[in-house]
């Protein structure tokens, strides 16, 4: 039951991050006339910061070392971002796919991969260790 609730929280916070990402991407794409990749990259960074903050505090309820957790998440994005940016740019600019549709596909891949990475690697040993978790256990 606890893991189901954790997955649901992650999904809800990811949806909110997705709204931020889509809004930022759409705004940048519409207003700037830039290529796909800078719009996607800026939107992704904004959503990652939002998602990390909320999920660390409420989903994984971790009191673990914040700089370490951020560094681990940054490591994930050091791999995910170049791959998704290059692939997304290829799909949007070379194959002519709709940039927003490509962004949604990237978001779906990001959702699944990041949940697994965060749950088992970033926060795996510090799950339910913050003050919020301690209050709920009483």
CSV table of N, CA and C in Angstrom, one decimal:
chain,number,residue,atom,x,y,z
A,1,UNK,N,0.8,-1.2,0.0
A,1,UNK,CA,0.0,0.0,0.0
A,1,UNK,C,0.9,1.3,0.0
A,2,UNK,N,1.9,1.3,0.8
A,2,UNK,CA,2.8,2.4,0.9
A,2,UNK,C,3.5,2.7,-0.5
A,3,UNK,N,3.9,1.7,-1.2
A,3,UNK,CA,4.5,1.9,-2.5
A,3,UNK,C,3.5,2.4,-3.5
A,4,UNK,N,2.3,1.9,-3.4
A,4,UNK,CA,1.3,2.4,-4.4
A,4,UNK,C,1.0,3.9,-4.1
A,5,UNK,N,0.9,4.3,-2.9
A,5,UNK,CA,0.7,5.7,-2.5
A,5,UNK,C,1.9,6.5,-3.0
A,6,UNK,N,3.1,5.9,-2.9
A,6,UNK,CA,4.4,6.6,-3.3
A,6,UNK,C,4.3,6.8,-4.8
A,7,UNK,N,3.9,5.8,-5.6
A,7,UNK,CA,3.9,5.9,-7.0
A,7,UNK,C,2.8,6.9,-7.5
A,8,UNK,N,1.7,6.9,-6.8
A,8,UNK,CA,0.6,7.9,-7.1
A,8,UNK,C,1.1,9.3,-6.8
A,9,UNK,N,1.8,9.6,-5.7
A,9,UNK,CA,2.3,10.9,-5.4
A,9,UNK,C,3.3,11.3,-6.5
A,10,UNK,N,4.2,10.4,-6.9
A,10,UNK,CA,5.2,10.7,-7.9
A,10,UNK,C,4.5,11.0,-9.2
A,11,UNK,N,3.5,10.3,-9.5
A,11,UNK,CA,2.7,10.6,-10.8
A,11,UNK,C,2.1,12.0,-10.7
A,12,UNK,N,1.5,12.3,-9.6
A,12,UNK,CA,0.8,13.6,-9.5
A,12,UNK,C,1.8,14.8,-9.5
A,13,UNK,N,2.9,14.6,-8.8
A,13,UNK,CA,3.9,15.7,-8.9
A,13,UNK,C,4.6,15.7,-10.3
A,14,UNK,N,4.7,14.6,-10.9
A,14,UNK,CA,5.2,14.6,-12.3
A,14,UNK,C,4.3,15.2,-13.3
A,15,UNK,N,3.0,15.1,-13.0
A,15,UNK,CA,2.0,15.8,-13.9
A,15,UNK,C,2.2,17.3,-13.7
A,16,UNK,N,2.3,17.7,-12.5
A,16,UNK,CA,2.5,19.2,-12.3
A,16,UNK,C,3.8,19.7,-12.9
A,17,UNK,N,4.9,18.8,-12.8
A,17,UNK,CA,6.1,19.2,-13.5
A,17,UNK,C,5.9,19.2,-15.0
A,18,UNK,N,5.1,18.2,-15.5
A,18,UNK,CA,4.8,18.2,-16.9
A,18,UNK,C,4.1,19.4,-17.4
A,19,UNK,N,3.2,19.9,-16.6
A,19,UNK,CA,2.5,21.1,-17.0
A,19,UNK,C,3.5,22.3,-17.1
A,20,UNK,N,4.4,22.4,-16.1
A,20,UNK,CA,5.4,23.4,-16.2
A,20,UNK,C,6.3,23.2,-17.4
A,21,UNK,N,6.7,22.0,-17.7
A,21,UNK,CA,7.5,21.7,-18.9
A,21,UNK,C,6.8,22.1,-20.2
A,22,UNK,N,5.5,21.6,-20.3
A,22,UNK,CA,4.8,21.9,-21.5
A,22,UNK,C,4.5,23.4,-21.7
A,23,UNK,N,4.2,24.1,-20.6
A,23,UNK,CA,3.9,25.5,-20.7
A,23,UNK,C,5.1,26.3,-21.1
A,24,UNK,N,6.3,25.9,-20.4
A,24,UNK,CA,7.5,26.6,-20.8
A,24,UNK,C,7.9,26.3,-22.2
A,25,UNK,N,7.8,25.0,-22.6
A,25,UNK,CA,8.2,24.7,-24.0
A,25,UNK,C,7.3,25.5,-25.0
A,26,UNK,N,6.0,25.4,-24.8
A,26,UNK,CA,5.1,26.1,-25.7
A,26,UNK,C,5.4,27.6,-25.8
A,27,UNK,N,5.6,28.2,-24.6
A,27,UNK,CA,5.9,29.6,-24.6
A,27,UNK,C,7.2,30.0,-25.3
A,28,UNK,N,8.2,29.2,-25.0
A,28,UNK,CA,9.5,29.5,-25.7
A,28,UNK,C,9.4,29.2,-27.2
A,29,UNK,N,8.8,28.1,-27.6
A,29,UNK,CA,8.6,27.7,-29.0
A,29,UNK,C,7.8,28.8,-29.7
A,30,UNK,N,6.8,29.3,-29.1
A,30,UNK,CA,5.9,30.2,-29.8
A,30,UNK,C,6.5,31.6,-29.9
A,31,UNK,N,7.1,32.0,-28.8
A,31,UNK,CA,7.6,33.4,-28.7
A,31,UNK,C,9.0,33.6,-29.3
A,32,UNK,N,9.9,32.7,-29.1
A,32,UNK,CA,11.3,32.9,-29.5
A,32,UNK,C,11.6,32.5,-31.0
A,33,UNK,N,10.9,31.5,-31.5
A,33,UNK,CA,11.3,31.0,-32.8
A,33,UNK,C,12.5,30.2,-32.8
A,34,UNK,N,13.0,29.8,-31.6
A,34,UNK,CA,14.2,29.0,-31.5
A,34,UNK,C,14.0,27.6,-32.1
A,35,UNK,N,15.1,26.9,-32.3
A,35,UNK,CA,15.0,25.5,-32.7
A,35,UNK,C,14.4,24.7,-31.5
A,36,UNK,N,14.1,23.4,-31.8
A,36,UNK,CA,13.5,22.6,-30.7
A,36,UNK,C,14.4,22.5,-29.5
A,37,UNK,N,15.7,22.2,-29.6
A,37,UNK,CA,16.5,21.8,-28.5
A,37,UNK,C,16.6,22.9,-27.4
A,38,UNK,N,16.8,24.2,-27.7
A,38,UNK,CA,16.9,25.1,-26.5
A,38,UNK,C,15.6,25.3,-25.8
A,39,UNK,N,14.5,25.2,-26.5
A,39,UNK,CA,13.2,25.3,-25.9
A,39,UNK,C,13.0,24.1,-25.0
A,40,UNK,N,13.3,22.9,-25.5
A,40,UNK,CA,13.1,21.7,-24.7
A,40,UNK,C,14.1,21.7,-23.5
A,41,UNK,N,15.3,22.1,-23.7
A,41,UNK,CA,16.3,22.1,-22.6
A,41,UNK,C,15.9,23.0,-21.4
A,42,UNK,N,15.5,24.2,-21.7
A,42,UNK,CA,15.1,25.1,-20.7
A,42,UNK,C,13.8,24.6,-20.0
A,43,UNK,N,12.9,24.1,-20.7
A,43,UNK,CA,11.6,23.6,-20.1
A,43,UNK,C,11.9,22.4,-19.2
A,44,UNK,N,12.8,21.5,-19.7
A,44,UNK,CA,13.2,20.3,-18.9
A,44,UNK,C,13.9,20.7,-17.6
A,45,UNK,N,14.8,21.7,-17.6
A,45,UNK,CA,15.4,22.1,-16.4
A,45,UNK,C,14.5,22.7,-15.4
A,46,UNK,N,13.5,23.5,-15.8
A,46,UNK,CA,12.5,24.0,-14.9
A,46,UNK,C,11.7,22.9,-14.3
A,47,UNK,N,11.3,22.0,-15.1
A,47,UNK,CA,10.4,20.9,-14.6
A,47,UNK,C,11.2,20.0,-13.6
A,48,UNK,N,12.5,19.7,-13.9
A,48,UNK,CA,13.3,18.9,-13.0
A,48,UNK,C,13.5,19.5,-11.7
A,49,UNK,N,13.7,20.8,-11.6
A,49,UNK,CA,13.9,21.5,-10.3
A,49,UNK,C,12.6,21.4,-9.5
A,50,UNK,N,11.5,21.6,-10.1
A,50,UNK,CA,10.2,21.5,-9.4
A,50,UNK,C,10.0,20.1,-9.0
A,51,UNK,N,10.2,19.1,-9.8
A,51,UNK,CA,9.9,17.7,-9.5
A,51,UNK,C,10.8,17.2,-8.4
A,52,UNK,N,12.1,17.5,-8.5
A,52,UNK,CA,13.0,17.0,-7.5
A,52,UNK,C,12.6,17.6,-6.1
A,53,UNK,N,12.3,18.8,-6.0
A,53,UNK,CA,12.0,19.5,-4.7
A,53,UNK,C,10.7,18.8,-4.1
A,54,UNK,N,9.7,18.7,-4.9
A,54,UNK,CA,8.4,18.1,-4.3
A,54,UNK,C,8.6,16.6,-4.0
A,55,UNK,N,9.2,15.9,-4.9
A,55,UNK,CA,9.3,14.4,-4.7
A,55,UNK,C,10.2,14.1,-3.5
A,56,UNK,N,11.3,14.8,-3.4
A,56,UNK,CA,12.2,14.5,-2.3
A,56,UNK,C,11.5,14.7,-1.0
A,57,UNK,N,10.7,15.8,-0.9
A,57,UNK,CA,10.0,16.1,0.4
A,57,UNK,C,8.8,15.3,0.7
A,58,UNK,N,7.9,15.1,-0.3
A,58,UNK,CA,6.6,14.5,-0.1
A,58,UNK,C,6.5,13.0,-0.6
A,59,UNK,N,7.1,12.6,-1.7
A,59,UNK,CA,7.0,11.3,-2.2
A,59,UNK,C,7.9,10.3,-1.5
A,60,UNK,N,9.2,10.7,-1.5
A,60,UNK,CA,10.2,9.8,-1.0
A,60,UNK,C,10.5,10.1,0.5
A,61,UNK,N,10.1,11.3,0.9
A,61,UNK,CA,10.2,11.8,2.3
A,61,UNK,C,11.6,11.5,2.9
A,62,UNK,N,12.6,12.0,2.1
A,62,UNK,CA,14.0,11.8,2.4
A,62,UNK,C,14.6,12.9,3.2
A,63,UNK,N,15.3,12.5,4.3
A,63,UNK,CA,16.2,13.4,5.0
A,63,UNK,C,17.6,13.3,4.7
A,64,UNK,N,17.9,12.5,3.6
A,64,UNK,CA,19.2,12.3,3.1
A,64,UNK,C,19.9,13.6,2.7
A,65,UNK,N,21.2,13.5,2.4
A,65,UNK,CA,22.0,14.6,2.0
A,65,UNK,C,21.5,15.2,0.7
A,66,UNK,N,21.0,16.4,0.7
A,66,UNK,CA,20.4,17.1,-0.4
A,66,UNK,C,21.4,17.2,-1.6
A,67,UNK,N,22.6,17.8,-1.3
A,67,UNK,CA,23.6,17.9,-2.4
A,67,UNK,C,23.9,16.6,-3.1
A,68,UNK,N,24.0,15.5,-2.3
A,68,UNK,CA,24.3,14.2,-2.9
A,68,UNK,C,23.1,13.7,-3.8
A,69,UNK,N,21.9,13.9,-3.3
A,69,UNK,CA,20.7,13.5,-4.0
A,69,UNK,C,20.6,14.3,-5.3
A,70,UNK,N,20.9,15.6,-5.2
A,70,UNK,CA,20.9,16.5,-6.4
A,70,UNK,C,21.9,16.1,-7.4
A,71,UNK,N,23.1,15.7,-6.9
A,71,UNK,CA,24.2,15.3,-7.8
A,71,UNK,C,23.8,14.0,-8.5
A,72,UNK,N,23.1,13.1,-7.8
A,72,UNK,CA,22.7,11.8,-8.4
A,72,UNK,C,21.6,12.1,-9.5
A,73,UNK,N,20.7,13.0,-9.2
A,73,UNK,CA,19.7,13.3,-10.2
A,73,UNK,C,20.3,14.0,-11.3
A,74,UNK,N,21.3,14.9,-11.1
A,74,UNK,CA,22.0,15.6,-12.1
A,74,UNK,C,22.7,14.5,-13.0
A,75,UNK,N,23.3,13.5,-12.4
A,75,UNK,CA,23.9,12.4,-13.1
A,75,UNK,C,22.9,11.7,-14.1
A,76,UNK,N,21.7,11.5,-13.6
A,76,UNK,CA,20.7,10.9,-14.4
A,76,UNK,C,20.5,11.8,-15.7
A,77,UNK,N,20.3,13.1,-15.4
A,77,UNK,CA,20.1,14.0,-16.5
A,77,UNK,C,21.3,14.3,-17.4
A,78,UNK,N,22.5,13.9,-16.9
A,78,UNK,CA,23.6,14.0,-17.8
A,78,UNK,C,23.6,13.0,-18.9
A,79,UNK,N,22.9,11.9,-18.6
A,79,UNK,CA,22.6,10.9,-19.6
A,79,UNK,C,21.3,11.1,-20.4
A,80,UNK,N,20.2,11.3,-19.6
A,80,UNK,CA,18.9,11.4,-20.2
A,80,UNK,C,18.8,12.7,-21.1
A,81,UNK,N,19.3,13.8,-20.7
A,81,UNK,CA,19.2,15.1,-21.4
A,81,UNK,C,19.8,15.0,-22.8
A,82,UNK,N,21.1,14.6,-22.9
A,82,UNK,CA,21.7,14.6,-24.3
A,82,UNK,C,20.9,13.6,-25.2
A,83,UNK,N,20.6,12.5,-24.7
A,83,UNK,CA,19.9,11.5,-25.5
A,83,UNK,C,18.6,12.0,-25.9
A,84,UNK,N,17.8,12.5,-25.0
A,84,UNK,CA,16.4,13.0,-25.4
A,84,UNK,C,16.5,14.3,-26.2
A,85,UNK,N,17.5,15.1,-26.0
A,85,UNK,CA,17.6,16.3,-26.8
A,85,UNK,C,18.0,16.0,-28.2
A,86,UNK,N,19.0,15.2,-28.4
A,86,UNK,CA,19.4,14.8,-29.7
A,86,UNK,C,18.3,14.1,-30.5
A,87,UNK,N,17.7,13.1,-29.8
A,87,UNK,CA,16.7,12.3,-30.4
A,87,UNK,C,15.5,13.2,-30.7
A,88,UNK,N,15.1,14.0,-29.8
A,88,UNK,CA,14.0,15.0,-30.0
A,88,UNK,C,14.2,15.9,-31.1
A,89,UNK,N,15.4,16.5,-31.1
A,89,UNK,CA,15.7,17.4,-32.2
A,89,UNK,C,15.7,16.7,-33.6
A,90,UNK,N,16.2,15.5,-33.6
A,90,UNK,CA,16.1,14.7,-34.9
A,90,UNK,C,14.7,14.5,-35.3
A,91,UNK,N,13.9,14.1,-34.4
A,91,UNK,CA,12.4,13.8,-34.7
A,91,UNK,C,11.7,15.1,-35.1
A,92,UNK,N,12.0,16.2,-34.4
A,92,UNK,CA,11.3,17.4,-34.7
A,92,UNK,C,11.9,18.2,-35.9
A,93,UNK,N,13.2,18.3,-36.0
A,93,UNK,CA,13.8,19.1,-37.0
A,93,UNK,C,14.0,18.3,-38.3
A,94,UNK,N,14.5,17.1,-38.2
A,94,UNK,CA,14.8,16.3,-39.4
A,94,UNK,C,13.6,15.6,-40.0
A,95,UNK,N,12.8,14.9,-39.1
A,95,UNK,CA,11.7,14.1,-39.6
A,95,UNK,C,10.4,14.9,-39.6
A,96,UNK,N,10.4,16.1,-39.0
A,96,UNK,CA,9.3,17.0,-39.1
A,96,UNK,C,8.1,16.7,-38.1
A,97,UNK,N,8.4,15.9,-37.1
A,97,UNK,CA,7.4,15.6,-36.1
A,97,UNK,C,7.1,16.9,-35.3
A,98,UNK,N,5.9,16.9,-34.8
A,98,UNK,CA,5.4,18.0,-34.0
A,98,UNK,C,6.3,18.1,-32.7
A,99,UNK,N,6.9,19.3,-32.5
A,99,UNK,CA,7.7,19.5,-31.3
A,99,UNK,C,7.0,19.2,-30.0
A,100,UNK,N,5.8,19.6,-29.9
A,100,UNK,CA,5.1,19.3,-28.6
A,100,UNK,C,4.8,17.8,-28.4
A,101,UNK,N,4.5,17.1,-29.5
A,101,UNK,CA,4.4,15.6,-29.4
A,101,UNK,C,5.7,14.9,-29.0
A,102,UNK,N,6.8,15.4,-29.6
A,102,UNK,CA,8.1,14.8,-29.2
A,102,UNK,C,8.4,15.1,-27.8
A,103,UNK,N,8.0,16.3,-27.3
A,103,UNK,CA,8.3,16.6,-25.9
A,103,UNK,C,7.4,15.7,-25.0
A,104,UNK,N,6.2,15.4,-25.4
A,104,UNK,CA,5.3,14.5,-24.6
A,104,UNK,C,5.9,13.1,-24.5
A,105,UNK,N,6.5,12.6,-25.7
A,105,UNK,CA,7.1,11.3,-25.7
A,105,UNK,C,8.3,11.3,-24.7
A,106,UNK,N,9.1,12.3,-24.8
A,106,UNK,CA,10.3,12.4,-23.9
A,106,UNK,C,9.8,12.5,-22.4
A,107,UNK,N,8.7,13.2,-22.2
A,107,UNK,CA,8.2,13.2,-20.8
A,107,UNK,C,7.8,11.9,-20.3
A,108,UNK,N,7.2,11.1,-21.1
A,108,UNK,CA,6.7,9.7,-20.7
A,108,UNK,C,7.9,8.9,-20.4
A,109,UNK,N,9.0,8.9,-21.2
A,109,UNK,CA,10.2,8.1,-21.0
A,109,UNK,C,10.8,8.6,-19.7
A,110,UNK,N,10.9,9.9,-19.5
A,110,UNK,CA,11.5,10.5,-18.3
A,110,UNK,C,10.7,10.1,-17.1
A,111,UNK,N,9.4,10.0,-17.1
A,111,UNK,CA,8.6,9.7,-16.0
A,111,UNK,C,8.9,8.3,-15.5
A,112,UNK,N,8.9,7.3,-16.3
A,112,UNK,CA,9.2,5.9,-16.0
A,112,UNK,C,10.6,5.8,-15.5
A,113,UNK,N,11.6,6.2,-16.2
A,113,UNK,CA,13.0,6.1,-15.9
A,113,UNK,C,13.4,6.8,-14.6
A,114,UNK,N,12.9,8.0,-14.4
A,114,UNK,CA,13.2,8.7,-13.2
A,114,UNK,C,12.6,8.2,-12.0
A,115,UNK,N,11.4,7.7,-12.1
A,115,UNK,CA,10.8,7.1,-10.9
A,115,UNK,C,11.6,5.9,-10.4
A,116,UNK,N,12.0,5.0,-11.3
A,116,UNK,CA,12.8,3.9,-10.9
A,116,UNK,C,14.2,4.3,-10.4
A,117,UNK,N,14.8,5.2,-11.0
A,117,UNK,CA,16.1,5.7,-10.6
A,117,UNK,C,16.0,6.4,-9.2
A,118,UNK,N,15.0,7.3,-9.0
A,118,UNK,CA,14.9,7.9,-7.7
A,118,UNK,C,14.5,6.9,-6.6
A,119,UNK,N,13.6,6.1,-6.9
A,119,UNK,CA,13.1,5.2,-5.9
A,119,UNK,C,14.2,4.2,-5.4
A,120,UNK,N,14.9,3.7,-6.3
A,120,UNK,CA,15.9,2.6,-5.9
A,120,UNK,C,17.3,3.1,-5.8
A,121,UNK,N,17.7,4.2,-6.4
A,121,UNK,CA,19.0,4.6,-6.4
A,121,UNK,C,19.2,5.9,-5.6
A,122,UNK,N,18.5,6.9,-5.9
A,122,UNK,CA,18.7,8.2,-5.3
A,122,UNK,C,18.3,8.2,-3.8
A,123,UNK,N,17.0,7.8,-3.6
A,123,UNK,CA,16.4,7.8,-2.3
A,123,UNK,C,16.2,6.4,-1.6
A,124,UNK,N,16.7,5.4,-2.3
A,124,UNK,CA,16.5,4.0,-1.8
A,124,UNK,C,16.8,3.8,-0.3
A,125,UNK,N,17.9,4.3,0.1
A,125,UNK,CA,18.4,4.1,1.5
A,125,UNK,C,17.9,5.1,2.5
A,126,UNK,N,17.3,6.2,2.0
A,126,UNK,CA,16.8,7.3,2.9
A,126,UNK,C,15.3,7.5,2.8
A,127,UNK,N,14.6,6.5,2.3
A,127,UNK,CA,13.1,6.6,2.2
A,127,UNK,C,12.5,6.8,3.6
A,128,UNK,N,11.5,7.7,3.6
A,128,UNK,CA,10.7,7.9,4.8
A,128,UNK,C,11.6,8.2,6.0
A,129,UNK,N,12.5,9.1,5.9
A,129,UNK,CA,13.4,9.5,7.0
A,129,UNK,C,13.3,10.9,7.4
A,130,UNK,N,12.5,11.7,6.7
A,130,UNK,CA,12.3,13.1,7.1
A,130,UNK,C,11.3,13.3,8.2
A,131,UNK,N,11.2,14.6,8.7
A,131,UNK,CA,10.3,14.9,9.8
A,131,UNK,C,8.8,14.5,9.4
A,132,UNK,N,8.4,14.8,8.2
A,132,UNK,CA,7.0,14.5,7.8
A,132,UNK,C,6.8,13.0,7.9
A,133,UNK,N,7.7,12.1,7.5
A,133,UNK,CA,7.5,10.7,7.7
A,133,UNK,C,7.5,10.3,9.1
A,134,UNK,N,8.3,10.9,10.0
A,134,UNK,CA,8.3,10.5,11.4
A,134,UNK,C,7.0,10.9,12.1
A,135,UNK,N,6.4,12.0,11.7
A,135,UNK,CA,5.1,12.5,12.3
A,135,UNK,C,4.0,11.5,11.9
A,136,UNK,N,4.1,11.0,10.7
A,136,UNK,CA,3.0,10.1,10.2
A,136,UNK,C,3.2,8.7,10.8
A,137,UNK,N,4.4,8.3,11.2
A,137,UNK,CA,4.6,7.0,11.8
A,137,UNK,C,4.1,7.0,13.3
A,138,UNK,N,3.9,8.1,13.9
A,138,UNK,CA,3.5,8.1,15.3
A,138,UNK,C,2.0,7.8,15.5
